[in-house]
Amino acid sequence: MPYHWTCISNSAYFAPRDGAGALVYEDTMWLIGGWNPRHNYFPRICTNDVWRSENGADWVCVKPNTFGKDTFDPETDWEGRHTAGYAVHDGRMWIVAGDCNQGHYHSDVWSSEDGVTWDRSTDQVPWALRTLHYTVAHDGWLWVIGVRRSHSLRLKKNASTTTSGDRVTTTNGSASQRTSLSLSAA
């Protein structure tokens, strides 16, 4: 059966972006972070804003970008990032690590119930720093699967699990190394 796509908005309220998180949480669509390659300071301008929409056409900014501004506080807020892991788990939205678009990899894990206030679960994940990994929630666990190290294009084949974001178990998979995969959990 063929699908028919309908454009519902040619001018969304948020800036163009790549590598942002896209989640459905509490019957609402969420857009989290990302970067805009059209920005004058590309590639090191990422955002930490959070947008939500009930219908995909009308978007509301619930958390304006603070990253790179005088108001940014790294103790209470996450750095803007690109290609982090994003998932809904245990009644919260999660951001897991991220790539080195800022000149360094992110090794922290954050979660939120409302998209406005974020809590850091850990500032140092126990696995090797990575980008282009996938994060899903399944059977009461957060899973982080796949990896690429951007500067070396080195692939890994491990998977890590956690229930809380701070205690992690990592295993090596039997499949070949891969990146830029698609992943879904039900």
Coordinates of N, CA and C in Angstrom, one line a residue:
M1 N 0.8 -1.2 0.0 CA 0.0 0.0 0.0 C 0.9 1.2 0.0
P2 N 0.8 2.1 -1.0 CA 1.6 3.3 -1.0 C 1.1 4.4 0.0
Y3 N 2.1 5.1 0.5 CA 1.8 6.1 1.4 C 1.8 7.5 0.7
H4 N 0.9 8.4 1.1 CA 0.9 9.7 0.6 C 1.3 10.7 1.6
W5 N 2.3 11.5 1.3 CA 2.8 12.5 2.3 C 2.2 13.8 2.0
T6 N 1.9 14.6 3.0 CA 1.3 15.9 2.9 C 2.2 16.9 3.6
C7 N 2.6 17.9 2.9 CA 3.4 19.0 3.6 C 2.4 19.8 4.4
I8 N 2.7 19.9 5.7 CA 1.8 20.7 6.6 C 2.3 22.0 7.0
S9 N 3.6 22.3 6.7 CA 4.2 23.6 6.9 C 5.4 23.8 6.1
N10 N 5.5 24.9 5.4 CA 6.7 25.3 4.6 C 7.6 26.2 5.4
S11 N 7.2 26.6 6.6 CA 8.0 27.5 7.4 C 7.8 27.2 8.9
A12 N 8.5 26.2 9.3 CA 8.5 25.9 10.7 C 9.1 27.1 11.5
Y13 N 8.8 27.2 12.8 CA 9.3 28.3 13.6 C 10.8 28.2 14.0
F14 N 11.3 26.9 14.0 CA 12.7 26.7 14.4 C 13.6 26.9 13.2
A15 N 14.9 27.1 13.5 CA 15.9 27.3 12.5 C 16.2 25.9 11.8
P16 N 16.7 25.9 10.6 CA 17.1 24.6 9.9 C 18.1 24.0 10.8
R17 N 18.1 22.6 10.8 CA 19.1 21.9 11.6 C 19.3 20.5 11.2
D18 N 20.4 19.9 11.6 CA 20.8 18.5 11.3 C 21.2 17.9 12.6
G19 N 21.0 16.6 12.7 CA 21.5 15.8 13.9 C 20.7 16.1 15.1
A20 N 19.5 16.7 15.0 CA 18.7 16.9 16.2 C 18.0 15.7 16.7
G21 N 17.5 15.7 17.9 CA 16.7 14.6 18.4 C 15.3 14.8 18.1
A22 N 14.6 13.7 17.7 CA 13.2 13.8 17.4 C 12.5 12.7 18.2
L23 N 11.6 13.0 19.1 CA 10.9 12.1 20.0 C 9.4 12.3 20.0
V24 N 8.7 11.3 20.3 CA 7.3 11.4 20.7 C 7.2 11.1 22.2
Y25 N 6.7 12.0 23.0 CA 6.6 11.8 24.4 C 5.4 12.5 24.9
E26 N 4.6 11.8 25.7 CA 3.3 12.4 26.2 C 2.4 12.9 25.1
D27 N 2.3 12.1 24.0 CA 1.5 12.4 22.8 C 1.8 13.7 22.2
T28 N 3.1 14.1 22.3 CA 3.6 15.3 21.7 C 4.9 15.0 21.0
M29 N 5.1 15.7 19.8 CA 6.4 15.6 19.1 C 7.4 16.6 19.7
W30 N 8.6 16.2 19.8 CA 9.7 17.0 20.4 C 10.9 17.1 19.4
L31 N 11.5 18.3 19.3 CA 12.7 18.5 18.5 C 13.7 19.0 19.5
I32 N 14.9 18.4 19.6 CA 15.9 18.7 20.6 C 17.2 18.9 20.0
G33 N 17.8 20.1 20.2 CA 19.2 20.4 19.8 C 19.4 20.3 18.3
G34 N 20.7 20.0 17.9 CA 21.1 20.0 16.5 C 22.0 21.1 16.1
W35 N 22.3 21.2 14.8 CA 23.2 22.3 14.4 C 22.7 22.8 13.0
N36 N 23.1 24.0 12.7 CA 22.7 24.6 11.4 C 23.9 24.9 10.6
P37 N 24.1 24.2 9.5 CA 25.3 24.4 8.7 C 25.3 25.7 7.9
R38 N 24.2 26.4 7.9 CA 24.2 27.7 7.3 C 24.7 28.8 8.2
H39 N 24.9 28.5 9.5 CA 25.3 29.5 10.4 C 26.7 30.0 10.0
N40 N 27.0 31.3 10.3 CA 28.3 31.9 9.9 C 29.5 31.1 10.6
Y41 N 29.3 30.5 11.8 CA 30.4 29.9 12.5 C 30.4 28.4 12.4
F42 N 29.7 27.9 11.3 CA 29.7 26.5 11.1 C 31.1 26.0 11.1
P43 N 31.4 24.8 11.6 CA 30.5 23.8 12.1 C 30.3 23.7 13.6
R44 N 30.9 24.6 14.3 CA 30.8 24.5 15.8 C 29.7 25.3 16.4
I45 N 28.6 25.4 15.8 CA 27.5 26.1 16.4 C 26.4 25.1 16.5
C46 N 26.2 24.6 17.7 CA 25.1 23.6 18.0 C 24.1 24.4 18.9
T47 N 22.9 23.8 19.0 CA 21.9 24.5 19.9 C 21.4 23.5 20.9
N48 N 20.9 24.0 22.0 CA 20.3 23.2 23.1 C 18.9 23.6 23.3
D49 N 18.2 24.2 22.2 CA 16.8 24.5 22.4 C 16.0 23.3 22.3
V50 N 14.7 23.4 22.8 CA 13.8 22.3 22.8 C 12.4 22.8 22.3
W51 N 11.9 22.2 21.3 CA 10.6 22.6 20.7 C 9.6 21.4 20.8
R52 N 8.3 21.8 20.8 CA 7.3 20.7 20.9 C 6.1 21.1 20.0
S53 N 5.4 20.1 19.5 CA 4.2 20.3 18.7 C 3.2 19.2 18.9
E54 N 2.0 19.6 19.0 CA 0.9 18.6 19.1 C 0.4 18.1 17.7
N55 N 0.7 18.9 16.7 CA 0.2 18.6 15.3 C 1.2 18.6 14.2
G56 N 2.4 18.9 14.5 CA 3.5 19.0 13.5 C 3.5 20.3 12.7
A57 N 2.5 21.1 12.7 CA 2.4 22.3 12.0 C 2.8 23.5 12.9
D58 N 2.3 23.5 14.1 CA 2.5 24.6 15.1 C 3.5 24.1 16.2
W59 N 4.6 24.8 16.2 CA 5.7 24.5 17.2 C 5.9 25.6 18.2
V60 N 6.2 25.1 19.4 CA 6.4 26.1 20.5 C 7.8 25.8 21.1
C61 N 8.6 26.8 21.3 CA 9.9 26.7 22.0 C 9.6 26.7 23.5
V62 N 9.9 25.5 24.1 CA 9.7 25.4 25.5 C 11.0 25.7 26.3
K63 N 12.2 25.6 25.6 CA 13.5 25.9 26.2 C 14.3 26.6 25.1
P64 N 14.5 27.9 25.2 CA 15.3 28.6 24.2 C 16.8 28.2 24.3
N65 N 17.5 28.3 23.2 CA 18.9 28.0 23.3 C 19.7 28.9 24.2
T66 N 20.5 28.3 25.1 CA 21.3 29.1 26.0 C 22.8 28.8 25.7
F67 N 23.1 27.7 24.9 CA 24.4 27.3 24.7 C 25.2 28.4 23.8
G68 N 26.4 28.8 24.2 CA 27.1 29.8 23.6 C 26.8 31.2 23.9
K69 N 25.9 31.3 24.9 CA 25.5 32.6 25.4 C 25.9 32.8 26.8
D70 N 25.9 34.1 27.3 CA 26.3 34.4 28.7 C 25.4 33.7 29.7
T71 N 24.2 33.3 29.3 CA 23.3 32.7 30.3 C 23.5 31.2 30.5
F72 N 24.4 30.6 29.6 CA 24.7 29.2 29.7 C 25.4 28.8 31.0
D73 N 24.9 27.8 31.7 CA 25.5 27.3 32.9 C 25.7 25.7 32.7
P74 N 26.9 25.3 32.5 CA 27.2 23.9 32.3 C 26.8 22.9 33.4
E75 N 26.6 23.5 34.6 CA 26.3 22.7 35.8 C 24.8 22.3 35.8
T76 N 24.0 23.1 35.1 CA 22.5 22.9 35.1 C 21.9 22.7 33.7
D77 N 22.7 22.8 32.7 CA 22.2 22.7 31.3 C 23.2 22.0 30.4
W78 N 22.7 21.3 29.4 CA 23.5 20.5 28.5 C 24.0 21.4 27.3
E79 N 25.2 21.1 26.9 CA 25.8 21.8 25.7 C 25.0 21.4 24.5
G80 N 24.9 22.4 23.6 CA 24.3 22.1 22.3 C 25.1 20.9 21.7
R81 N 24.3 20.0 20.9 CA 25.0 18.9 20.4 C 24.3 18.4 19.1
H82 N 25.0 17.5 18.4 CA 24.6 17.0 17.1 C 24.8 15.4 17.2
T83 N 23.9 14.7 16.7 CA 23.9 13.2 16.7 C 24.2 12.6 18.0
A84 N 23.5 13.1 19.0 CA 23.5 12.4 20.3 C 22.5 11.2 20.2
G85 N 22.4 10.5 21.3 CA 21.4 9.5 21.4 C 20.1 10.1 22.1
Y86 N 19.0 9.8 21.5 CA 17.7 10.4 22.1 C 16.7 9.3 22.3
A87 N 16.0 9.2 23.4 CA 15.0 8.2 23.7 C 14.1 8.7 24.8
V88 N 12.9 8.0 24.8 CA 12.0 8.2 25.9 C 12.0 6.9 26.8
H89 N 12.3 7.1 28.1 CA 12.5 5.9 29.0 C 12.0 6.3 30.4
D90 N 11.3 5.5 31.0 CA 10.9 5.7 32.4 C 10.2 7.1 32.7
G91 N 9.3 7.5 31.8 CA 8.6 8.7 31.9 C 9.4 10.0 31.7
R92 N 10.6 9.9 31.0 CA 11.4 11.0 30.8 C 12.0 11.0 29.3
M93 N 12.4 12.1 28.8 CA 13.2 12.2 27.6 C 14.6 12.2 28.0
W94 N 15.4 11.5 27.2 CA 16.8 11.3 27.5 C 17.7 11.8 26.3
I95 N 18.9 12.4 26.7 CA 19.9 12.8 25.7 C 21.2 12.0 26.2
V96 N 21.8 11.2 25.3 CA 22.9 10.4 25.7 C 24.1 10.8 24.8
A97 N 25.1 11.4 25.5 CA 26.4 11.7 24.8 C 26.2 12.6 23.6
G98 N 27.1 12.4 22.6 CA 27.0 13.2 21.4 C 28.3 13.4 20.7
D99 N 28.3 14.0 19.5 CA 29.5 14.0 18.7 C 30.4 15.2 19.0
C100 N 31.4 15.3 18.2 CA 32.5 16.3 18.5 C 32.3 17.6 17.6
N101 N 31.1 18.0 17.2 CA 30.9 19.2 16.5 C 31.4 20.4 17.3
Q102 N 31.4 20.3 18.6 CA 31.9 21.4 19.4 C 33.4 21.4 19.6
G103 N 34.1 20.5 19.0 CA 35.5 20.3 19.2 C 35.9 19.3 20.2
H104 N 34.9 18.6 20.8 CA 35.1 17.5 21.7 C 33.8 16.7 21.7
Y105 N 34.0 15.4 22.1 CA 32.8 14.5 22.3 C 32.1 14.9 23.6
H106 N 30.8 14.6 23.6 CA 30.1 14.7 24.9 C 30.0 13.4 25.6
S107 N 30.2 13.3 26.8 CA 30.2 12.1 27.6 C 29.2 12.1 28.7
D108 N 28.2 13.0 28.6 CA 27.2 13.1 29.7 C 25.9 12.5 29.2
V109 N 25.0 12.3 30.2 CA 23.6 11.9 30.0 C 22.7 12.8 30.8
W110 N 21.6 13.3 30.1 CA 20.6 14.2 30.7 C 19.2 13.6 30.5
S111 N 18.3 14.0 31.3 CA 16.9 13.6 31.1 C 16.0 14.7 31.7
S112 N 14.7 14.7 31.1 CA 13.8 15.7 31.5 C 12.3 15.1 31.4
E113 N 11.5 15.6 32.3 CA 10.1 15.3 32.2 C 9.3 16.3 31.4
D114 N 9.8 17.5 31.2 CA 9.0 18.5 30.6 C 9.7 19.2 29.4
G115 N 11.0 18.9 29.2 CA 11.7 19.6 28.1 C 12.3 20.9 28.5
V116 N 11.9 21.4 29.7 CA 12.4 22.7 30.1 C 13.6 22.5 31.1
T117 N 13.3 21.7 32.1 CA 14.3 21.5 33.2 C 15.0 20.1 32.9
W118 N 16.3 20.1 32.9 CA 17.0 18.9 32.6 C 17.9 18.5 33.8
D119 N 18.0 17.2 34.0 CA 18.8 16.6 35.1 C 19.9 15.8 34.5
R120 N 21.1 16.0 35.0 CA 22.3 15.2 34.5 C 22.3 14.0 35.3
S121 N 22.3 12.8 34.6 CA 22.5 11.5 35.3 C 23.9 11.2 35.5
T122 N 24.8 11.5 34.6 CA 26.2 11.3 34.7 C 26.9 12.3 33.8
D123 N 28.1 12.6 34.2 CA 28.9 13.5 33.4 C 30.0 12.7 32.6
Q124 N 30.1 11.4 32.9 CA 31.1 10.6 32.2 C 30.5 9.2 32.0
V125 N 30.1 8.9 30.7 CA 29.7 7.6 30.4 C 30.9 6.6 30.4
P126 N 30.7 5.3 30.7 CA 31.8 4.5 30.9 C 32.4 3.9 29.6
W127 N 31.8 4.1 28.5 CA 32.2 3.6 27.2 C 33.1 4.6 26.5
A128 N 33.7 4.1 25.4 CA 34.6 5.0 24.6 C 33.7 6.1 24.0
L129 N 34.2 7.3 23.9 CA 33.5 8.4 23.3 C 33.1 8.0 21.9
R130 N 31.9 8.5 21.4 CA 31.3 8.1 20.2 C 30.4 9.1 19.5
T131 N 30.1 8.9 18.3 CA 29.1 9.6 17.5 C 28.3 8.7 16.6
L132 N 27.2 9.1 16.2 CA 26.3 8.3 15.3 C 25.9 7.0 16.0
H133 N 25.7 7.0 17.2 CA 25.2 5.9 18.0 C 23.7 6.0 18.1
Y134 N 23.0 4.9 18.4 CA 21.6 5.0 18.5 C 21.2 4.6 19.9
T135 N 20.1 5.2 20.4 CA 19.7 5.0 21.7 C 18.2 4.7 21.7
V136 N 17.8 3.6 22.2 CA 16.4 3.2 22.3 C 16.0 2.7 23.7
A137 N 14.8 2.7 24.0 CA 14.3 2.1 25.3 C 13.6 0.8 24.9
H138 N 13.9 -0.2 25.7 CA 13.3 -1.5 25.4 C 13.3 -2.3 26.7
D139 N 12.1 -2.8 27.1 CA 12.0 -3.8 28.2 C 12.6 -3.2 29.5
G140 N 12.4 -1.9 29.7 CA 12.8 -1.3 31.0 C 14.3 -0.8 31.0
W141 N 14.9 -0.9 29.8 CA 16.4 -0.5 29.7 C 16.5 0.5 28.6
L142 N 17.5 1.4 28.8 CA 18.0 2.2 27.7 C 19.2 1.5 27.0
W143 N 19.1 1.4 25.7 CA 20.2 0.7 25.0 C 20.9 1.7 24.1
V144 N 22.2 1.7 24.1 CA 23.1 2.5 23.2 C 23.8 1.5 22.3
I145 N 23.6 1.6 21.0 CA 24.1 0.6 20.1 C 24.7 1.3 18.9
G146 N 25.9 0.7 18.5 CA 26.6 1.3 17.3 C 27.4 2.5 17.7
V147 N 28.4 2.7 16.9 CA 29.3 3.8 17.2 C 30.2 4.1 16.0
R148 N 30.6 5.3 15.8 CA 31.7 5.7 14.9 C 32.4 6.8 15.6
R149 N 33.7 6.7 15.6 CA 34.6 7.8 16.1 C 34.9 8.7 14.9
S150 N 34.3 9.9 14.9 CA 34.4 10.8 13.7 C 35.8 11.0 13.2
H151 N 36.7 11.3 14.0 CA 38.0 11.7 13.5 C 38.8 10.5 12.9
S152 N 38.4 9.3 13.2 CA 39.1 8.1 12.7 C 38.2 7.2 11.8
L153 N 36.9 7.5 11.8 CA 35.9 6.7 11.1 C 36.0 5.2 11.6
R154 N 36.5 5.0 12.8 CA 36.6 3.7 13.4 C 35.3 3.2 13.9
L155 N 34.8 2.1 13.5 CA 33.5 1.5 13.9 C 33.7 0.6 15.1
K156 N 32.7 0.5 15.9 CA 32.6 -0.4 17.1 C 31.4 -1.3 16.9
K157 N 31.3 -2.4 17.6 CA 30.1 -3.3 17.6 C 29.6 -3.6 18.9
N158 N 29.7 -2.7 19.9 CA 29.3 -3.0 21.2 C 27.9 -2.4 21.5
A159 N 27.3 -2.9 22.5 CA 26.0 -2.3 23.0 C 26.1 -2.1 24.5
S160 N 25.4 -1.0 24.9 CA 25.5 -0.7 26.4 C 24.0 -0.6 26.8
T161 N 23.8 -0.9 28.1 CA 22.4 -0.8 28.7 C 22.5 -0.1 30.0
T162 N 21.4 0.5 30.4 CA 21.3 1.2 31.7 C 19.8 1.3 32.0
T163 N 19.5 1.4 33.3 CA 18.1 1.7 33.6 C 18.0 3.2 34.1
S164 N 19.2 3.7 34.5 CA 19.1 5.0 35.2 C 20.1 6.1 34.6
G165 N 20.8 5.7 33.6 CA 21.8 6.6 33.0 C 23.1 6.7 33.6
D166 N 23.3 6.2 34.8 CA 24.5 6.3 35.5 C 25.3 5.0 35.7
R167 N 24.6 3.9 35.8 CA 25.2 2.6 35.9 C 25.0 1.8 34.5
V168 N 26.1 1.5 33.9 CA 26.0 1.0 32.5 C 26.7 -0.4 32.4
T169 N 26.1 -1.3 31.6 CA 26.7 -2.5 31.3 C 27.0 -2.5 29.8
T170 N 28.2 -2.9 29.4 CA 28.6 -2.9 28.0 C 28.9 -4.3 27.5
T171 N 28.4 -4.7 26.4 CA 28.8 -6.0 25.8 C 29.2 -5.8 24.4
N172 N 30.1 -6.8 23.9 CA 30.5 -6.7 22.5 C 29.5 -7.6 21.7
G173 N 29.0 -7.1 20.6 CA 28.0 -7.8 19.8 C 28.7 -8.8 18.9
S174 N 27.9 -9.7 18.3 CA 28.5 -10.7 17.4 C 28.3 -10.3 16.0
A175 N 27.5 -9.2 15.7 CA 27.4 -8.7 14.3 C 28.6 -7.9 14.0
S176 N 28.8 -7.6 12.7 CA 29.9 -6.8 12.3 C 29.7 -5.3 12.7
Q177 N 30.8 -4.6 12.7 CA 30.7 -3.2 13.1 C 29.9 -2.4 12.1
R178 N 29.1 -1.4 12.6 CA 28.3 -0.6 11.7 C 28.0 0.7 12.3
T179 N 27.6 1.6 11.4 CA 27.2 3.0 11.8 C 26.1 3.5 10.9
S180 N 25.5 4.5 11.3 CA 24.4 5.1 10.5 C 23.3 4.1 10.2
L181 N 23.0 3.3 11.2 CA 22.0 2.3 11.0 C 20.6 2.9 11.5
S182 N 19.6 2.2 11.2 CA 18.3 2.5 11.7 C 17.9 1.5 12.8
L183 N 17.2 2.0 13.8 CA 16.9 1.2 14.9 C 15.6 1.6 15.5
S184 N 14.8 0.6 15.9 CA 13.5 0.8 16.5 C 13.3 -0.2 17.5
A185 N 12.5 0.1 18.5 CA 12.2 -0.8 19.6 C 10.7 -0.7 19.9
A186 N 10.1 -1.8 20.2 CA 8.7 -1.7 20.5 C 8.4 -2.3 21.9

